[in-house]
PDB file of C-alpha atoms in Angstrom:
ATOM      1  CA  MET S   1     -24.131 -11.221  35.056  1.00  0.00           C
ATOM      2  CA  LEU S   2     -23.292 -13.104  31.885  1.00  0.00           C
ATOM      3  CA  ALA S   3     -19.975 -14.731  31.728  1.00  0.00           C
ATOM      4  CA  ALA S   4     -19.778 -13.842  28.061  1.00  0.00           C
ATOM      5  CA  ILE S   5     -21.926 -11.774  26.427  1.00  0.00           C
ATOM      6  CA  LEU S   6     -20.230 -10.943  23.161  1.00  0.00           C
ATOM      7  CA  THR S   7     -18.556 -13.264  20.472  1.00  0.00           C
ATOM      8  CA  VAL S   8     -16.905 -11.398  17.764  1.00  0.00           C
ATOM      9  CA  GLY S   9     -15.099 -14.622  16.021  1.00  0.00           C
ATOM     10  CA  GLY S  10     -11.481 -15.269  15.413  1.00  0.00           C
ATOM     11  CA  VAL S  11      -9.060 -12.524  14.693  1.00  0.00           C
ATOM     12  CA  ALA S  12      -7.377 -13.408  11.796  1.00  0.00           C
ATOM     13  CA  THR S  13      -5.616 -11.180   9.350  1.00  0.00           C
ATOM     14  CA  ALA S  14      -8.800 -10.355   6.682  1.00  0.00           C
ATOM     15  CA  PHE S  15      -6.807  -8.488   4.376  1.00  0.00           C
ATOM     16  CA  ALA S  16      -3.841  -9.806   1.833  1.00  0.00           C
ATOM     17  CA  ALA S  17      -1.464  -7.493   0.979  1.00  0.00           C
ATOM     18  CA  GLN S  18      -2.381  -7.768  -2.518  1.00  0.00           C
ATOM     19  CA  ASP S  19      -6.101  -6.728  -1.213  1.00  0.00           C
ATOM     20  CA  GLU S  20      -4.729  -3.543   0.348  1.00  0.00           C
ATOM     21  CA  LYS S  21      -3.184  -1.895  -3.032  1.00  0.00           C
ATOM     22  CA  ASN S  22      -6.602  -2.450  -4.282  1.00  0.00           C
ATOM     23  CA  GLY S  23      -8.128  -0.029  -2.334  1.00  0.00           C
ATOM     24  CA  LYS S  24      -9.874   2.842  -4.453  1.00  0.00           C
ATOM     25  CA  ALA S  25      -9.095   6.049  -2.474  1.00  0.00           C
ATOM     26  CA  TYR S  26     -12.371   8.620  -2.204  1.00  0.00           C
ATOM     27  CA  LEU S  27      -9.773  11.655  -2.853  1.00  0.00           C
ATOM     28  CA  THR S  28      -6.964  12.472  -5.471  1.00  0.00           C
ATOM     29  CA  LYS S  29      -3.552  13.915  -3.758  1.00  0.00           C
ATOM     30  CA  ALA S  30      -4.675  17.163  -5.537  1.00  0.00           C
ATOM     31  CA  GLU S  31      -8.271  17.082  -3.675  1.00  0.00           C
ATOM     32  CA  LEU S  32      -6.679  16.715  -0.124  1.00  0.00           C
ATOM     33  CA  PRO S  33      -5.671  19.729   1.899  1.00  0.00           C
ATOM     34  CA  ASP S  34      -2.250  20.498   1.803  1.00  0.00           C
ATOM     35  CA  MET S  35      -0.834  20.055   5.518  1.00  0.00           C
ATOM     36  CA  SER S  36       2.421  21.623   4.705  1.00  0.00           C
ATOM     37  CA  ASN S  37       0.299  25.173   4.237  1.00  0.00           C
ATOM     38  CA  PHE S  38      -1.521  25.250   7.690  1.00  0.00           C
ATOM     39  CA  LEU S  39       0.364  22.519  10.213  1.00  0.00           C
ATOM     40  CA  PRO S  40       2.612  24.325  12.186  1.00  0.00           C
ATOM     41  CA  PRO S  41       6.402  23.237  12.165  1.00  0.00           C
ATOM     42  CA  PRO S  42       7.530  20.376  14.502  1.00  0.00           C
ATOM     43  CA  PRO S  43       9.267  21.980  17.503  1.00  0.00           C
ATOM     44  CA  ALA S  44      12.802  23.116  16.967  1.00  0.00           C
ATOM     45  CA  PHE S  45      15.309  21.019  18.652  1.00  0.00           C
ATOM     46  CA  GLU S  46      16.410  24.127  21.073  1.00  0.00           C
ATOM     47  CA  SER S  47      12.494  24.787  21.876  1.00  0.00           C
ATOM     48  CA  SER S  48      10.742  23.828  25.326  1.00  0.00           C
ATOM     49  CA  ARG S  49       8.222  22.143  22.929  1.00  0.00           C
ATOM     50  CA  PHE S  50      10.740  19.559  22.008  1.00  0.00           C
ATOM     51  CA  VAL S  51      11.798  19.060  25.653  1.00  0.00           C
ATOM     52  CA  ALA S  52       7.902  17.846  25.995  1.00  0.00           C
ATOM     53  CA  ASP S  53       8.768  15.710  23.054  1.00  0.00           C
ATOM     54  CA  GLN S  54      12.004  14.204  25.192  1.00  0.00           C
ATOM     55  CA  THR S  55       9.966  13.816  28.027  1.00  0.00           C
ATOM     56  CA  GLN S  56       7.581  11.757  25.800  1.00  0.00           C
ATOM     57  CA  TYR S  57      10.409   9.772  24.270  1.00  0.00           C
ATOM     58  CA  LEU S  58      11.715   8.726  28.009  1.00  0.00           C
ATOM     59  CA  TRP S  59       8.080   7.910  28.883  1.00  0.00           C
ATOM     60  CA  GLY S  60       7.578   5.850  26.331  1.00  0.00           C
ATOM     61  CA  LYS S  61      10.887   3.335  26.965  1.00  0.00           C
ATOM     62  CA  LEU S  62       9.334   2.805  29.948  1.00  0.00           C
ATOM     63  CA  GLN S  63       6.293   1.752  28.742  1.00  0.00           C
ATOM     64  CA  ARG S  64       8.471  -0.825  26.718  1.00  0.00           C
ATOM     65  CA  GLN S  65       9.008  -2.734  30.079  1.00  0.00           C
ATOM     66  CA  ASN S  66       5.223  -3.611  30.156  1.00  0.00           C
ATOM     67  CA  GLU S  67       5.524  -6.721  28.000  1.00  0.00           C
ATOM     68  CA  GLU S  68       1.507  -6.591  26.875  1.00  0.00           C
ATOM     69  CA  ARG S  69       1.995  -2.587  25.807  1.00  0.00           C
ATOM     70  CA  ALA S  70       5.100  -3.409  24.029  1.00  0.00           C
ATOM     71  CA  ALA S  71       3.753  -6.042  22.212  1.00  0.00           C
ATOM     72  CA  MET S  72       0.903  -3.803  21.175  1.00  0.00           C
ATOM     73  CA  ALA S  73       3.243  -0.990  19.925  1.00  0.00           C
ATOM     74  CA  ILE S  74       5.065  -4.108  17.725  1.00  0.00           C
ATOM     75  CA  ARG S  75       1.859  -5.006  16.168  1.00  0.00           C
ATOM     76  CA  ASP S  76       0.937  -1.755  15.755  1.00  0.00           C
ATOM     77  CA  ALA S  77       4.016  -1.273  13.812  1.00  0.00           C
ATOM     78  CA  GLU S  78       2.826  -3.397  10.974  1.00  0.00           C
ATOM     79  CA  TYR S  79       0.893  -0.567   8.572  1.00  0.00           C
ATOM     80  CA  GLY S  80      -1.921  -1.972   6.710  1.00  0.00           C
ATOM     81  CA  MET S  81      -5.695  -2.964   6.802  1.00  0.00           C
ATOM     82  CA  GLY S  82      -4.189  -6.279   8.210  1.00  0.00           C
ATOM     83  CA  THR S  83      -3.312  -4.867  11.640  1.00  0.00           C
ATOM     84  CA  ILE S  84      -6.385  -2.756  11.937  1.00  0.00           C
ATOM     85  CA  ILE S  85      -8.715  -5.377  11.310  1.00  0.00           C
ATOM     86  CA  GLN S  86      -7.194  -7.463  13.712  1.00  0.00           C
ATOM     87  CA  GLU S  87      -6.892  -4.924  16.653  1.00  0.00           C
ATOM     88  CA  TYR S  88     -10.259  -2.890  15.913  1.00  0.00           C
ATOM     89  CA  CYS S  89     -12.730  -5.723  14.972  1.00  0.00           C
ATOM     90  CA  PRO S  90     -12.901  -7.457  18.697  1.00  0.00           C
ATOM     91  CA  ILE S  91     -14.118  -3.760  19.699  1.00  0.00           C
ATOM     92  CA  LEU S  92     -16.209  -3.160  17.021  1.00  0.00           C
ATOM     93  CA  GLY S  93     -18.657  -6.453  17.622  1.00  0.00           C
ATOM     94  CA  LEU S  94     -17.872  -7.870  14.215  1.00  0.00           C
ATOM     95  CA  MET S  95     -15.406  -9.563  12.278  1.00  0.00           C
ATOM     96  CA  ILE S  96     -14.947  -7.788   8.507  1.00  0.00           C
ATOM     97  CA  THR S  97     -13.825 -10.135   5.795  1.00  0.00           C
ATOM     98  CA  LYS S  98     -14.334  -9.515   1.931  1.00  0.00           C
ATOM     99  CA  GLU S  99     -16.562 -12.626   1.757  1.00  0.00           C
ATOM    100  CA  ASP S 100     -18.985 -12.135   4.624  1.00  0.00           C
ATOM    101  CA  THR S 101     -19.002  -8.563   5.101  1.00  0.00           C
ATOM    102  CA  PRO S 102     -18.278  -6.917   1.487  1.00  0.00           C
ATOM    103  CA  ALA S 103     -20.153  -3.411   2.115  1.00  0.00           C
ATOM    104  CA  LEU S 104     -17.550  -3.122   5.688  1.00  0.00           C
ATOM    105  CA  TYR S 105     -14.847  -4.302   3.788  1.00  0.00           C
ATOM    106  CA  THR S 106     -14.911  -1.770   0.945  1.00  0.00           C
ATOM    107  CA  VAL S 107     -15.667   1.039   2.860  1.00  0.00           C
ATOM    108  CA  VAL S 108     -12.748   0.113   5.510  1.00  0.00           C
ATOM    109  CA  GLN S 109     -10.299  -0.477   2.445  1.00  0.00           C
ATOM    110  CA  ASN S 110     -10.923   2.578   0.624  1.00  0.00           C
ATOM    111  CA  VAL S 111     -10.523   4.558   3.574  1.00  0.00           C
ATOM    112  CA  GLY S 112      -7.266   3.005   4.263  1.00  0.00           C
ATOM    113  CA  ALA S 113      -6.249   4.111   0.524  1.00  0.00           C
ATOM    114  CA  SER S 114      -7.430   7.233   1.364  1.00  0.00           C
ATOM    115  CA  CYS S 115      -5.067   7.813   4.303  1.00  0.00           C
ATOM    116  CA  ASP S 116      -1.778   7.277   2.276  1.00  0.00           C
ATOM    117  CA  SER S 117      -1.240  10.759   1.063  1.00  0.00           C
ATOM    118  CA  ILE S 118      -2.567  13.712   3.263  1.00  0.00           C
ATOM    119  CA  SER S 119       0.994  13.840   5.310  1.00  0.00           C
ATOM    120  CA  ASP S 120       3.299  13.290   2.631  1.00  0.00           C
ATOM    121  CA  ARG S 121       3.509  17.119   1.270  1.00  0.00           C
ATOM    122  CA  ALA S 122       4.645  17.749   5.236  1.00  0.00           C
ATOM    123  CA  LYS S 123       6.528  14.954   5.929  1.00  0.00           C
ATOM    124  CA  GLN S 124       8.858  16.290   2.848  1.00  0.00           C
ATOM    125  CA  LYS S 125       8.799  19.719   3.805  1.00  0.00           C
ATOM    126  CA  TYR S 126      10.008  19.375   7.101  1.00  0.00           C
ATOM    127  CA  MET S 127      11.863  16.114   6.781  1.00  0.00           C
ATOM    128  CA  ARG S 128      12.236  15.461  10.583  1.00  0.00           C
ATOM    129  CA  TRP S 129      14.870  13.140  12.196  1.00  0.00           C
ATOM    130  CA  ARG S 130      13.126  10.540  14.281  1.00  0.00           C
ATOM    131  CA  PRO S 131      13.746   9.439  18.010  1.00  0.00           C
ATOM    132  CA  PHE S 132      16.053   6.658  17.074  1.00  0.00           C
ATOM    133  CA  MET S 133      17.744   8.485  14.757  1.00  0.00           C
ATOM    134  CA  TYR S 134      18.432  11.465  17.288  1.00  0.00           C
ATOM    135  CA  TYR S 135      19.641   9.164  19.970  1.00  0.00           C
ATOM    136  CA  ASN S 136      20.828   6.636  17.897  1.00  0.00           C
ATOM    137  CA  GLU S 137      19.024   4.192  19.711  1.00  0.00           C
ATOM    138  CA  PRO S 138      17.252   0.679  19.007  1.00  0.00           C
ATOM    139  CA  THR S 139      13.451   0.735  18.607  1.00  0.00           C
ATOM    140  CA  LEU S 140      10.999  -2.013  19.183  1.00  0.00           C
ATOM    141  CA  VAL S 141      11.086  -3.096  15.580  1.00  0.00           C
ATOM    142  CA  PRO S 142      14.812  -3.020  14.371  1.00  0.00           C
ATOM    143  CA  GLU S 143      13.811  -4.664  11.142  1.00  0.00           C
ATOM    144  CA  GLN S 144      12.030  -1.484  10.144  1.00  0.00           C
ATOM    145  CA  GLU S 145      14.708   1.106  10.897  1.00  0.00           C
ATOM    146  CA  GLU S 146      16.493   1.199   7.794  1.00  0.00           C
ATOM    147  CA  ALA S 147      13.368   2.158   5.705  1.00  0.00           C
ATOM    148  CA  HIS S 148      12.523   4.670   8.139  1.00  0.00           C
ATOM    149  CA  ARG S 149      15.468   6.885   8.076  1.00  0.00           C
ATOM    150  CA  THR S 150      14.624   8.584   4.530  1.00  0.00           C
ATOM    151  CA  ASN S 151      11.031   9.136   5.491  1.00  0.00           C
ATOM    152  CA  GLY S 152      10.361  12.224   7.530  1.00  0.00           C
ATOM    153  CA  SER S 153       8.923  11.611  11.014  1.00  0.00           C
ATOM    154  CA  TYR S 154       6.523  14.717  11.028  1.00  0.00           C
ATOM    155  CA  PRO S 155       3.403  13.834  10.860  1.00  0.00           C
ATOM    156  CA  SER S 156       3.002  10.339  11.704  1.00  0.00           C
ATOM    157  CA  GLY S 157       1.058   8.335   8.740  1.00  0.00           C
ATOM    158  CA  HIS S 158       0.752   5.429  11.408  1.00  0.00           C
ATOM    159  CA  THR S 159      -1.045   7.824  13.154  1.00  0.00           C
ATOM    160  CA  VAL S 160      -3.466   9.326  10.545  1.00  0.00           C
ATOM    161  CA  LEU S 161      -4.336   5.646   9.717  1.00  0.00           C
ATOM    162  CA  GLY S 162      -4.985   4.431  13.424  1.00  0.00           C
ATOM    163  CA  TRP S 163      -7.180   7.759  14.389  1.00  0.00           C
ATOM    164  CA  THR S 164      -8.704   7.609  10.961  1.00  0.00           C
ATOM    165  CA  MET S 165      -9.988   4.239  11.360  1.00  0.00           C
ATOM    166  CA  ALA S 166     -11.312   4.926  14.773  1.00  0.00           C
ATOM    167  CA  LEU S 167     -13.358   7.616  13.579  1.00  0.00           C
ATOM    168  CA  LEU S 168     -14.814   5.514  10.915  1.00  0.00           C
ATOM    169  CA  PHE S 169     -15.754   2.496  13.228  1.00  0.00           C
ATOM    170  CA  SER S 170     -16.959   4.963  15.520  1.00  0.00           C
ATOM    171  CA  ASP S 171     -19.493   6.451  12.946  1.00  0.00           C
ATOM    172  CA  ILE S 172     -20.600   2.467  12.078  1.00  0.00           C
ATOM    173  CA  ASN S 173     -20.887   1.316  15.476  1.00  0.00           C
ATOM    174  CA  PRO S 174     -21.698   4.595  17.269  1.00  0.00           C
ATOM    175  CA  ALA S 175     -22.328   2.569  20.748  1.00  0.00           C
ATOM    176  CA  LYS S 176     -18.846   1.442  20.912  1.00  0.00           C
ATOM    177  CA  ALA S 177     -17.133   4.799  20.127  1.00  0.00           C
ATOM    178  CA  ASP S 178     -15.730   5.646  23.477  1.00  0.00           C
ATOM    179  CA  THR S 179     -14.169   2.413  23.320  1.00  0.00           C
ATOM    180  CA  LEU S 180     -12.822   2.295  19.295  1.00  0.00           C
ATOM    181  CA  LEU S 181     -11.465   5.865  19.986  1.00  0.00           C
ATOM    182  CA  ALA S 182      -9.387   4.856  23.100  1.00  0.00           C
ATOM    183  CA  ARG S 183      -7.878   2.240  21.059  1.00  0.00           C
ATOM    184  CA  GLY S 184      -7.398   4.646  18.059  1.00  0.00           C
ATOM    185  CA  TYR S 185      -5.300   6.552  20.457  1.00  0.00           C
ATOM    186  CA  GLU S 186      -3.330   4.152  21.796  1.00  0.00           C
ATOM    187  CA  TYR S 187      -2.653   3.011  18.125  1.00  0.00           C
ATOM    188  CA  GLY S 188      -0.827   6.621  18.059  1.00  0.00           C
ATOM    189  CA  GLN S 189       0.878   6.248  21.050  1.00  0.00           C
ATOM    190  CA  SER S 190       2.532   2.998  20.021  1.00  0.00           C
ATOM    191  CA  ARG S 191       4.633   5.085  17.615  1.00  0.00           C
ATOM    192  CA  VAL S 192       5.963   7.017  20.640  1.00  0.00           C
ATOM    193  CA  ILE S 193       6.779   3.612  22.643  1.00  0.00           C
ATOM    194  CA  ALA S 194       8.302   1.934  19.483  1.00  0.00           C
ATOM    195  CA  GLY S 195      10.448   4.719  19.086  1.00  0.00           C
ATOM    196  CA  TYR S 196       9.521   5.709  15.691  1.00  0.00           C
ATOM    197  CA  HIS S 197       8.007   9.164  16.446  1.00  0.00           C
ATOM    198  CA  TRP S 198       7.733  11.892  18.948  1.00  0.00           C
ATOM    199  CA  GLN S 199       4.694  12.576  20.619  1.00  0.00           C
ATOM    200  CA  SER S 200       4.227  16.135  18.370  1.00  0.00           C
ATOM    201  CA  ASP S 201       4.667  13.665  15.396  1.00  0.00           C
ATOM    202  CA  VAL S 202       1.739  11.724  16.435  1.00  0.00           C
ATOM    203  CA  ASP S 203      -0.474  14.913  17.685  1.00  0.00           C
ATOM    204  CA  ALA S 204      -0.105  16.267  14.338  1.00  0.00           C
ATOM    205  CA  GLY S 205      -1.207  12.523  12.684  1.00  0.00           C
ATOM    206  CA  ARG S 206      -4.373  13.052  14.896  1.00  0.00           C
ATOM    207  CA  LEU S 207      -5.107  16.601  13.310  1.00  0.00           C
ATOM    208  CA  ALA S 208      -4.245  15.159   9.903  1.00  0.00           C
ATOM    209  CA  ALA S 209      -6.614  12.435  10.276  1.00  0.00           C
ATOM    210  CA  SER S 210      -9.570  14.468  11.577  1.00  0.00           C
ATOM    211  CA  VAL S 211      -8.969  17.013   8.863  1.00  0.00           C
ATOM    212  CA  LEU S 212      -9.028  13.952   6.223  1.00  0.00           C
ATOM    213  CA  TYR S 213     -12.313  12.690   8.027  1.00  0.00           C
ATOM    214  CA  ALA S 214     -13.895  15.922   7.370  1.00  0.00           C
ATOM    215  CA  LYS S 215     -12.953  16.178   4.025  1.00  0.00           C
ATOM    216  CA  LEU S 216     -14.436  12.492   3.236  1.00  0.00           C
ATOM    217  CA  GLN S 217     -17.927  13.918   4.319  1.00  0.00           C
ATOM    218  CA  GLY S 218     -18.081  15.773   1.216  1.00  0.00           C
ATOM    219  CA  CYS S 219     -17.572  12.903  -1.094  1.00  0.00           C
ATOM    220  CA  GLU S 220     -20.787  11.246  -2.517  1.00  0.00           C
ATOM    221  CA  ARG S 221     -18.845   7.450  -3.019  1.00  0.00           C
ATOM    222  CA  PHE S 222     -17.582   7.827   0.633  1.00  0.00           C
ATOM    223  CA  ARG S 223     -21.313   8.652   1.888  1.00  0.00           C
ATOM    224  CA  GLU S 224     -22.729   5.929   0.244  1.00  0.00           C
ATOM    225  CA  GLU S 225     -20.591   3.489   0.963  1.00  0.00           C
ATOM    226  CA  LEU S 226     -20.287   4.145   4.597  1.00  0.00           C
ATOM    227  CA  ALA S 227     -24.194   3.945   4.466  1.00  0.00           C
ATOM    228  CA  ALA S 228     -24.406   0.374   2.926  1.00  0.00           C
ATOM    229  CA  ALA S 229     -21.659  -0.262   5.835  1.00  0.00           C
ATOM    230  CA  ARG S 230     -23.528   0.570   8.711  1.00  0.00           C
ATOM    231  CA  LYS S 231     -26.755  -1.011   7.209  1.00  0.00           C
ATOM    232  CA  GLU S 232     -24.670  -4.447   6.832  1.00  0.00           C
ATOM    233  CA  PHE S 233     -23.538  -3.840  10.384  1.00  0.00           C
ATOM    234  CA  ALA S 234     -26.936  -3.465  11.927  1.00  0.00           C
ATOM    235  CA  GLU S 235     -28.152  -6.655   9.756  1.00  0.00           C
ATOM    236  CA  LYS S 236     -25.097  -8.787  10.903  1.00  0.00           C
ATOM    237  CA  THR S 237     -25.462  -8.003  14.443  1.00  0.00           C
ATOM    238  CA  SER S 238     -29.309  -8.010  14.556  1.00  0.00           C
ATOM    239  CA  GLY S 239     -30.917 -10.462  16.965  1.00  0.00           C
ATOM    240  CA  PRO S 240     -32.478 -10.891  19.954  1.00  0.00           C
ATOM    241  CA  THR S 241     -28.942 -10.071  22.296  1.00  0.00           C
ATOM    242  CA  SER S 242     -28.255  -7.719  19.350  1.00  0.00           C
ATOM    243  CA  VAL S 243     -25.004  -9.716  18.509  1.00  0.00           C
ATOM    244  CA  ARG S 244     -23.888 -12.295  15.985  1.00  0.00           C
ATOM    245  CA  GLN S 245     -21.308 -14.779  16.161  1.00  0.00           C
ATOM    246  CA  VAL S 246     -19.556 -14.143  12.810  1.00  0.00           C
ATOM    247  CA  ARG S 247     -16.514 -16.842  12.836  1.00  0.00           C
ATOM    248  CA  SER S 248     -14.969 -18.799  15.134  1.00  0.00           C
ATOM    249  CA  SER S 249     -11.692 -20.360  15.114  1.00  0.00           C
ATOM    250  CA  GLU S 250      -9.131 -23.145  16.704  1.00  0.00           C
ATOM    251  CA  GLY S 251      -6.103 -21.534  18.698  1.00  0.00           C
ATOM    252  CA  ALA S 252      -8.183 -18.384  19.527  1.00  0.00           C
ATOM    253  CA  ASP S 253      -6.372 -15.119  20.200  1.00  0.00           C
ATOM    254  CA  GLU S 254      -5.214 -15.152  23.861  1.00  0.00           C
ATOM    255  CA  ARG S 255      -4.657 -11.485  24.221  1.00  0.00           C
ATOM    256  CA  ALA S 256      -6.957  -9.752  26.725  1.00  0.00           C
ATOM    257  CA  TYR S 257      -8.092  -5.803  26.533  1.00  0.00           C
ATOM    258  CA  THR S 258      -9.798  -3.442  28.723  1.00  0.00           C
ATOM    259  CA  LEU S 259     -12.739  -1.851  27.098  1.00  0.00           C
ATOM    260  CA  SER S 260     -10.571   1.012  26.606  1.00  0.00           C
ATOM    261  CA  GLY S 261      -8.830  -1.179  24.075  1.00  0.00           C
ATOM    262  CA  THR S 262      -5.466  -1.291  26.046  1.00  0.00           C
ATOM    263  CA  PRO S 263      -4.024  -4.666  27.242  1.00  0.00           C
ATOM    264  CA  ALA S 264      -5.472  -6.395  30.380  1.00  0.00           C
ATOM    265  CA  THR S 265      -2.900  -7.994  33.029  1.00  0.00           C
ATOM    266  CA  SER S 266      -3.657 -11.015  35.151  1.00  0.00           C
ATOM    267  CA  GLU S 267      -4.816  -8.173  37.831  1.00  0.00           C
ATOM    268  CA  THR S 268      -7.389  -6.491  35.731  1.00  0.00           C
ATOM    269  CA  ARG S 269     -10.806  -7.092  37.199  1.00  0.00           C
ATOM    270  CA  GLY S 270     -14.022  -6.216  35.618  1.00  0.00           C
ATOM    271  CA  ILE S 271     -15.093  -6.468  31.966  1.00  0.00           C
ATOM    272  CA  ILE S 272     -12.497  -7.471  29.577  1.00  0.00           C
ATOM    273  CA  ILE S 273     -11.773  -8.765  25.941  1.00  0.00           C
ATOM    274  CA  GLN S 274     -10.329 -11.938  25.758  1.00  0.00           C
ATOM    275  CA  ASN S 275     -10.641 -15.138  23.595  1.00  0.00           C
ATOM    276  CA  ASN S 276     -12.127 -12.167  21.355  1.00  0.00           C
ATOM    277  CA  ARG S 277     -15.390 -12.386  23.945  1.00  0.00           C
ATOM    278  CA  LYS S 278     -16.454 -10.095  26.595  1.00  0.00           C
ATOM    279  CA  VAL S 279     -16.103 -11.651  30.047  1.00  0.00           C
ATOM    280  CA  ILE S 280     -16.297 -10.847  33.757  1.00  0.00           C
ATOM    281  CA  ARG S 281     -13.453 -11.218  35.810  1.00  0.00           C
ATOM    282  CA  ARG S 282     -14.154 -11.190  39.374  1.00  0.00           C
ATOM    283  CA  GLN S 283     -12.108 -10.555  42.405  1.00  0.00           C
TER     284      GLN S 283
END
């Protein structure tokens, strides 16, 4: 077996803050489905469904004891394309940059911009309290708490972004769909672990993302840019081994992941992603 069968290059942040704002959304807010018209209301505080949310909140607090999973939740809390690129590209198999992969960069940036509005009207309608407000307890990312106090919890906007991107990358590289979707799922669960969202917020965010991605299929510009991104990905990863080294950097990332996208520990065996390579850990 090969000791290293895939190189995807350094996981430096590829999107500057000013670039994120330049994304051209495929749909206007008026063209997006109004989630407040068909999304069920969040669980009432006295309901059995809310008991399930409370149970998941306690689960999330337990996950914080796992240093690697907690670190992932903290990274995922930084909303934007930089985090998406850093966390998803090692699984995708190609580092996306404006210079090296312009077609991929364009579709990822524009899909990201399309995620920003679909949950707004539902958030404003329900203005649900976040878990850290309900319990008056600290989160994993205390510096973001004040800004989130006036922003409704339901549905989760982070989850909309994370799940939509998992769907997009799965379209670009179907061979990695299972692993990309697993990472997209964990992106949403990071919001429960961090203490910023109830589980039902995250579940509603995945629904919103799926509705958004289905709506994008009817946009001609999206279809054209997705086709160009798929073509570019195929060209960049073509070769005898169907992989291509895109970029390397000193001080490679030391984080390790399983193929499902969750953090690997020192006890994990089998194929993992470490230092941006697929490697095999033997017994």
